[in-house]
Amino acid sequence: MTIKIKSFGELKELQEKIKAGRDPRKPGITLCVGTGCLAHGAMKVADAFREEIDKRGLSVKIDFRKTGCHGFCERGPMVIISPENIFYQHVKVEDVGDILEKTILKGEVIDGLLYANPQSGEKYVHEDEVPFYKLQTRTVFGMNSKVDPKNMEDYLAVDGYSALAKALAMNPEDIVREVVTANLRGRGGGGFPAGRKWEETSKAKGSPKYVICNADEGDPGAYMDRSLLEGNPHLVLEGMIIGAFAIGSSEGYIYVRNEYPLAVENINVAIKQAREAGLLGENILGSGFSFDLKVNRGGGAFVCGESSALFASLEGRAGEPRAKYVHATEKGLYDKPTNLNNVETWANVPFIIQNGGDWYAGIGTDHSKGTKIFSLVGKINNTGLVEVPMGTSMREIVFDIGGGILNNRKFKAIQTGGPSGGCIPEAYLDMPVDYDELTKVGSMMGSGGMIVMDEGTCMVDLARYFTNFLASESCGKCVPCREGLQRMREILVDITEGRGQEADIELLESLGASIKDGALCALGSSAPNPVLSTIRYFRDEYEAHIKEKRCPAGVCKALITYSVDPAKCTGCTLCAKVCPVGAATGEKKKVHAIDPDKCTRCGACKESCQFDAIIVR
Amino acid sequence: MEEKVSEIVQGYGGDKSYLVPIMQDVQKEFGYLSRDALTAISANLGVPISRVYEVATFYKAFSLKPKGRHHISLCMGTACHVRGAELISGNITDMLKIKDGETSADMEYSFETVGCLGACALGPIIVADGEYHGEMNIAKTTKLLKKLGKKV
């Protein structure tokens, strides 16, 4: 697109023109090519569609669109057929011809590609009937399946940038007031009210003022920000431009993980398009307001998600945080007033402006408003991104939307809030999920990661895993975090390797409390959470490791032994074949045995056994 | 080397705030950040070598050593962890005789564990030479390494 849009009227005209040129009854094929589906091989499916469509001379008759993430990553690659909204999952290259031939040309539904409920076997034809989607409120994320992220016309066709036009005609103070009324809280970690940040930055003295989008999504298991940036970059841009106007900023940055190449690519394409269209740069939409953006790629340091560390990294330095007695809203990037929000927070802004702060405040709970995107991963049937109103219960998210636990095993706990969040046990499954409730039970919202665990997860090992992650990601600037986490790690390693001592639990608790109090930034002060919350709810597991030298979940290598269940072993010899050290032996059709002295507990035999005959204790 | 680094620095208009992305591009070009590369970045950008070195050692993305011909990354995100990534890590270490972050002496293999790749539905995941391999287990990893030429 090269047309420069010079006024609000011209924007409206262009939107209408694009819409008028699109026939809603025209057959369309939408394929998800988000990172999850790409890993499932979606690009090959996309190429096959292009080729087959051309071969059959259908390119004028049907729309083919590649979009960002739809959220149901478990079932990728997925296709939606419009206008009927038919939902096909696990689509392979071989299915492409059939979809064109049967569904597009003859209107037949292909039964084998439909989603079937794993429990009841019931099949669903349309996307909005699938329980995973039906029970969500996809306000922010839903647009992903309607726009090709590289095509700005798609975004304009769904009235994109209308909120910006509306905002530019408002007083900046009124925009801030709407965001305050909405009580939009930061989606990246702390949950600080965005409106208050905006207010403070707009009132702060100094220029230039910066607006920054934090896309350094480092929480393992959380990928909603990437999916938004990849799938609908213009939505994030629109939010940022509105914020910049409200605050009085002329310069902005998007700080994005280098591990997200597709997000980097798509946001750069979107910025270029927005600039050409007059939505970014000088005199935006003829309003006299000017604002421009740069994209900066991170260096893979978890701590750079912390605002002051992020500023240091943007200035080309090592990402070390500083004390926060002076707020970033007064002295942030280059010591200038800076407003930093994360991707999802910015993506909420256009909806607030378009529908009003009161509308937004009507969704959610008392102190947590709007919807939140969660990334539901781990031992769950429907891995994916889930958007629900704040206050939805954990049970609804895990069992109704998430489809329950993988392989029908028993739910044990859910870990929320990223590495420095906490583990929540089954007793709290009916708890409404919002910022304050999660904090009450010793966890936090964080960026919205939800890692589901079953009885095969060892909570002590998990605490060791997170502490190990945080200790290696600690920037090393302050002593409590640098030294304290190392000590906690050592104690946890000792416990998981059978060297745990009587007072270790108390020592962990006291160390954790000191780190919480003494650390400089949020990374350190929340780092003991995984340990403290697992001690709080799973103390017996710690005790089993320490006192009985036993790992009840069968995970910690030093505390477990592999043996063969003679009642189940058929003597198929597979375990003997896969054992890399010759510990599993036996004759054909006779019960096998594992030599505990040779066994390295690598798990190969258990994984290969078809008869569940390997016992781990 | 000098020329290429200068070209990359110019691509960012010589802006010092782009130090991290500049180093990423240089690393992408040469596979790692050599002493000469760091010196060239420092000279071209007018940033002290001490600062360039600080940044190079602070961020996980940078490597001061050359990488092997085959690059194996194992996702150790939480979702992959609870699905057994640790056992796979053990298998890779056993087979390649190198630990996380190391390169084999014959420069054939580099192995590293990474944070989340954000493809949790497919966990545990290995990215081998840029290609995703999902739902990995010990047997599939052994097969994959054999395919990459590892004699067992």
CSV table of C-alpha atoms in Angstrom, one decimal, chain A residues 125-349:
chain,number,residue,atom,x,y,z
A,125,VAL,CA,-17.9,-28.8,12.4
A,126,HIS,CA,-17.6,-25.1,13.1
A,127,GLU,CA,-14.8,-23.3,14.9
A,128,ASP,CA,-17.1,-21.5,17.3
A,129,GLU,CA,-18.6,-24.8,18.5
A,130,VAL,CA,-15.3,-26.3,19.6
A,131,PRO,CA,-15.2,-26.1,23.4
A,132,PHE,CA,-11.7,-24.7,23.4
A,133,TYR,CA,-12.9,-21.7,21.5
A,134,LYS,CA,-16.5,-21.6,22.6
A,135,LEU,CA,-15.7,-21.0,26.2
A,136,GLN,CA,-13.2,-18.2,25.6
A,137,THR,CA,-13.8,-14.4,25.2
A,138,ARG,CA,-11.3,-13.6,22.5
A,139,THR,CA,-11.5,-9.8,22.4
A,140,VAL,CA,-7.9,-9.1,21.9
A,141,PHE,CA,-6.6,-12.3,20.4
A,142,GLY,CA,-9.6,-13.2,18.2
A,143,MET,CA,-8.6,-10.8,15.4
A,144,ASN,CA,-5.5,-12.9,14.8
A,145,SER,CA,-7.4,-15.3,12.7
A,146,LYS,CA,-8.9,-12.5,10.5
A,147,VAL,CA,-5.7,-10.7,9.5
A,148,ASP,CA,-2.7,-11.6,7.4
A,149,PRO,CA,-0.1,-9.8,9.6
A,150,LYS,CA,1.8,-8.7,6.5
A,151,ASN,CA,-1.2,-7.2,4.8
A,152,MET,CA,-2.4,-3.9,6.4
A,153,GLU,CA,-5.5,-3.9,4.3
A,154,ASP,CA,-6.7,-6.9,6.3
A,155,TYR,CA,-6.3,-4.8,9.5
A,156,LEU,CA,-8.1,-1.8,8.0
A,157,ALA,CA,-10.9,-4.1,6.8
A,158,VAL,CA,-11.7,-4.9,10.5
A,159,ASP,CA,-11.8,-1.2,11.3
A,160,GLY,CA,-8.2,-1.1,12.3
A,161,TYR,CA,-6.8,2.3,13.2
A,162,SER,CA,-10.3,3.7,13.9
A,163,ALA,CA,-9.4,3.9,17.6
A,164,LEU,CA,-6.3,5.9,16.7
A,165,ALA,CA,-8.4,8.3,14.6
A,166,LYS,CA,-10.9,8.6,17.5
A,167,ALA,CA,-8.0,9.2,20.0
A,168,LEU,CA,-6.3,11.9,17.9
A,169,ALA,CA,-9.6,13.9,18.0
A,170,MET,CA,-9.7,13.7,21.8
A,171,ASN,CA,-7.8,15.6,24.4
A,172,PRO,CA,-4.7,13.7,25.6
A,173,GLU,CA,-5.9,14.0,29.2
A,174,ASP,CA,-9.2,12.4,28.3
A,175,ILE,CA,-7.5,9.5,26.7
A,176,VAL,CA,-5.4,9.0,29.9
A,177,ARG,CA,-8.7,9.2,31.9
A,178,GLU,CA,-10.3,6.5,29.8
A,179,VAL,CA,-7.3,4.2,30.5
A,180,VAL,CA,-7.5,5.0,34.2
A,181,THR,CA,-11.3,4.4,34.2
A,182,ALA,CA,-10.7,1.1,32.4
A,183,ASN,CA,-8.2,0.1,35.2
A,184,LEU,CA,-6.0,-1.6,32.7
A,185,ARG,CA,-3.3,-3.3,34.6
A,186,GLY,CA,0.1,-4.3,33.1
A,187,ARG,CA,0.0,-7.7,31.5
A,188,GLY,CA,3.7,-8.3,31.7
A,189,GLY,CA,4.3,-9.1,35.3
A,190,GLY,CA,3.7,-6.6,38.1
A,191,GLY,CA,0.1,-5.7,37.2
A,192,PHE,CA,0.8,-2.0,37.8
A,193,PRO,CA,-2.1,0.2,36.6
A,194,ALA,CA,-1.2,1.4,33.1
A,195,GLY,CA,-3.3,4.6,33.4
A,196,ARG,CA,-1.3,5.7,36.4
A,197,LYS,CA,1.9,5.2,34.5
A,198,TRP,CA,0.5,7.2,31.6
A,199,GLU,CA,-0.6,10.0,33.9
A,200,GLU,CA,2.7,10.2,35.6
A,201,THR,CA,4.7,10.2,32.3
A,202,SER,CA,2.4,12.8,30.7
A,203,LYS,CA,2.9,15.1,33.7
A,204,ALA,CA,6.7,14.5,34.1
A,205,LYS,CA,9.1,17.2,33.0
A,206,GLY,CA,11.7,16.6,30.4
A,207,SER,CA,11.9,15.8,26.7
A,208,PRO,CA,11.8,13.8,24.6
A,209,LYS,CA,9.4,11.4,26.3
A,210,TYR,CA,9.6,7.8,25.3
A,211,VAL,CA,7.1,5.0,25.0
A,212,ILE,CA,8.4,1.5,24.9
A,213,CYS,CA,6.8,-1.8,24.1
A,214,ASN,CA,8.3,-4.6,26.2
A,215,ALA,CA,8.3,-7.6,23.9
A,216,ASP,CA,11.2,-9.4,25.8
A,217,GLU,CA,8.9,-12.2,26.7
A,218,GLY,CA,11.3,-14.4,28.7
A,219,ASP,CA,9.0,-16.5,30.8
A,220,PRO,CA,9.4,-20.1,29.7
A,221,GLY,CA,6.1,-21.5,28.7
A,222,ALA,CA,4.5,-18.1,27.9
A,223,TYR,CA,4.1,-17.0,24.3
A,224,MET,CA,1.1,-14.7,24.0
A,225,ASP,CA,3.1,-11.6,23.3
A,226,ARG,CA,5.0,-13.3,20.5
A,227,SER,CA,1.7,-14.5,19.0
A,228,LEU,CA,0.2,-11.0,19.2
A,229,LEU,CA,3.3,-9.3,17.7
A,230,GLU,CA,3.6,-12.0,15.0
A,231,GLY,CA,-0.1,-12.3,14.3
A,232,ASN,CA,-1.4,-8.7,14.6
A,233,PRO,CA,1.4,-6.2,14.7
A,234,HIS,CA,-0.8,-3.3,13.7
A,235,LEU,CA,-2.9,-3.7,16.8
A,236,VAL,CA,0.2,-3.3,19.0
A,237,LEU,CA,1.3,-0.3,16.9
A,238,GLU,CA,-2.1,1.3,17.1
A,239,GLY,CA,-2.0,1.0,20.9
A,240,MET,CA,1.4,2.5,21.1
A,241,ILE,CA,0.6,5.5,18.9
A,242,ILE,CA,-2.4,6.2,21.0
A,243,GLY,CA,-0.3,6.0,24.1
A,244,ALA,CA,2.4,8.2,22.6
A,245,PHE,CA,-0.2,10.9,21.7
A,246,ALA,CA,-1.8,10.7,25.2
A,247,ILE,CA,1.5,11.1,26.9
A,248,GLY,CA,3.1,13.6,24.5
A,249,SER,CA,5.8,11.3,23.2
A,250,SER,CA,7.5,11.5,19.8
A,251,GLU,CA,9.8,8.6,20.0
A,252,GLY,CA,9.3,4.9,20.8
A,253,TYR,CA,11.0,1.6,20.9
A,254,ILE,CA,9.9,-2.0,20.6
A,255,TYR,CA,12.3,-4.3,22.5
A,256,VAL,CA,11.8,-7.8,21.2
A,257,ARG,CA,13.5,-11.1,21.9
A,258,ASN,CA,15.9,-12.1,19.2
A,259,GLU,CA,14.6,-15.6,19.6
A,260,TYR,CA,11.4,-14.4,17.9
A,261,PRO,CA,12.5,-13.9,14.3
A,262,LEU,CA,9.0,-13.9,12.8
A,263,ALA,CA,7.8,-11.3,15.3
A,264,VAL,CA,10.8,-9.1,14.5
A,265,GLU,CA,10.0,-9.5,10.8
A,266,ASN,CA,6.3,-8.8,11.0
A,267,ILE,CA,6.6,-5.8,13.3
A,268,ASN,CA,9.2,-4.3,11.0
A,269,VAL,CA,6.9,-4.8,8.0
A,270,ALA,CA,4.0,-3.3,9.9
A,271,ILE,CA,6.0,-0.2,10.9
A,272,LYS,CA,7.1,0.3,7.3
A,273,GLN,CA,3.5,0.0,6.0
A,274,ALA,CA,2.2,2.3,8.8
A,275,ARG,CA,4.8,4.9,7.9
A,276,GLU,CA,4.0,4.8,4.2
A,277,ALA,CA,0.3,5.2,5.0
A,278,GLY,CA,0.8,8.2,7.2
A,279,LEU,CA,-0.1,6.4,10.4
A,280,LEU,CA,3.4,6.7,11.8
A,281,GLY,CA,5.9,9.5,11.3
A,282,GLU,CA,5.3,13.1,10.7
A,283,ASN,CA,1.8,14.6,11.0
A,284,ILE,CA,-0.1,11.4,11.6
A,285,LEU,CA,-3.5,11.4,9.8
A,286,GLY,CA,-3.1,15.2,9.3
A,287,SER,CA,-3.5,15.7,13.1
A,288,GLY,CA,-0.2,17.5,13.5
A,289,PHE,CA,1.0,14.8,15.9
A,290,SER,CA,4.3,13.1,15.0
A,291,PHE,CA,5.6,9.9,16.4
A,292,ASP,CA,8.0,7.3,15.2
A,293,LEU,CA,9.3,3.9,16.4
A,294,LYS,CA,12.4,1.8,16.3
A,295,VAL,CA,12.7,-2.0,16.8
A,296,ASN,CA,15.6,-3.2,19.0
A,297,ARG,CA,16.4,-6.9,19.5
A,298,GLY,CA,17.3,-8.3,22.9
A,299,GLY,CA,20.3,-10.4,23.7
A,300,GLY,CA,18.6,-13.3,25.4
A,301,ALA,CA,18.8,-12.1,29.0
A,302,PHE,CA,15.8,-12.9,31.2
A,303,VAL,CA,16.4,-9.9,33.4
A,304,CYS,CA,15.9,-7.5,30.5
A,305,GLY,CA,12.2,-7.9,30.9
A,306,GLU,CA,12.7,-5.8,34.0
A,307,SER,CA,12.1,-2.2,32.9
A,308,SER,CA,15.4,-0.5,34.1
A,309,ALA,CA,17.4,-3.4,32.8
A,310,LEU,CA,15.6,-3.1,29.5
A,311,PHE,CA,16.5,0.6,29.3
A,312,ALA,CA,20.2,-0.3,30.0
A,313,SER,CA,20.1,-2.8,27.2
A,314,LEU,CA,18.4,-0.3,24.8
A,315,GLU,CA,21.2,2.1,25.6
A,316,GLY,CA,23.7,-0.6,24.5
A,317,ARG,CA,24.9,-1.7,27.9
A,318,ALA,CA,24.7,-4.8,29.9
A,319,GLY,CA,21.1,-5.2,31.2
A,320,GLU,CA,21.5,-4.5,34.9
A,321,PRO,CA,18.5,-3.1,36.8
A,322,ARG,CA,18.8,-0.1,39.1
A,323,ALA,CA,17.0,0.8,42.2
A,324,LYS,CA,13.5,2.3,41.6
A,325,TYR,CA,13.3,5.1,44.0
A,326,VAL,CA,13.1,7.4,41.0
A,327,HIS,CA,10.3,6.0,38.7
A,328,ALA,CA,10.9,5.4,35.0
A,329,THR,CA,8.0,7.7,34.4
A,330,GLU,CA,10.3,10.5,35.5
A,331,LYS,CA,13.7,9.1,34.6
A,332,GLY,CA,13.7,6.1,32.4
A,333,LEU,CA,15.5,5.6,29.1
A,334,TYR,CA,18.4,8.0,28.8
A,335,ASP,CA,17.1,9.5,32.0
A,336,LYS,CA,14.0,10.9,30.2
A,337,PRO,CA,10.4,10.3,31.2
A,338,THR,CA,9.5,6.8,29.9
A,339,ASN,CA,6.3,4.8,29.7
A,340,LEU,CA,6.9,1.2,29.3
A,341,ASN,CA,4.1,-1.4,28.8
A,342,ASN,CA,4.2,-4.9,27.5
A,343,VAL,CA,2.8,-6.2,24.2
A,344,GLU,CA,-0.5,-7.4,25.5
A,345,THR,CA,-1.1,-4.2,27.5
A,346,TRP,CA,-0.6,-2.1,24.4
A,347,ALA,CA,-2.9,-4.4,22.4
A,348,ASN,CA,-5.7,-3.7,24.8
A,349,VAL,CA,-5.6,0.0,24.3
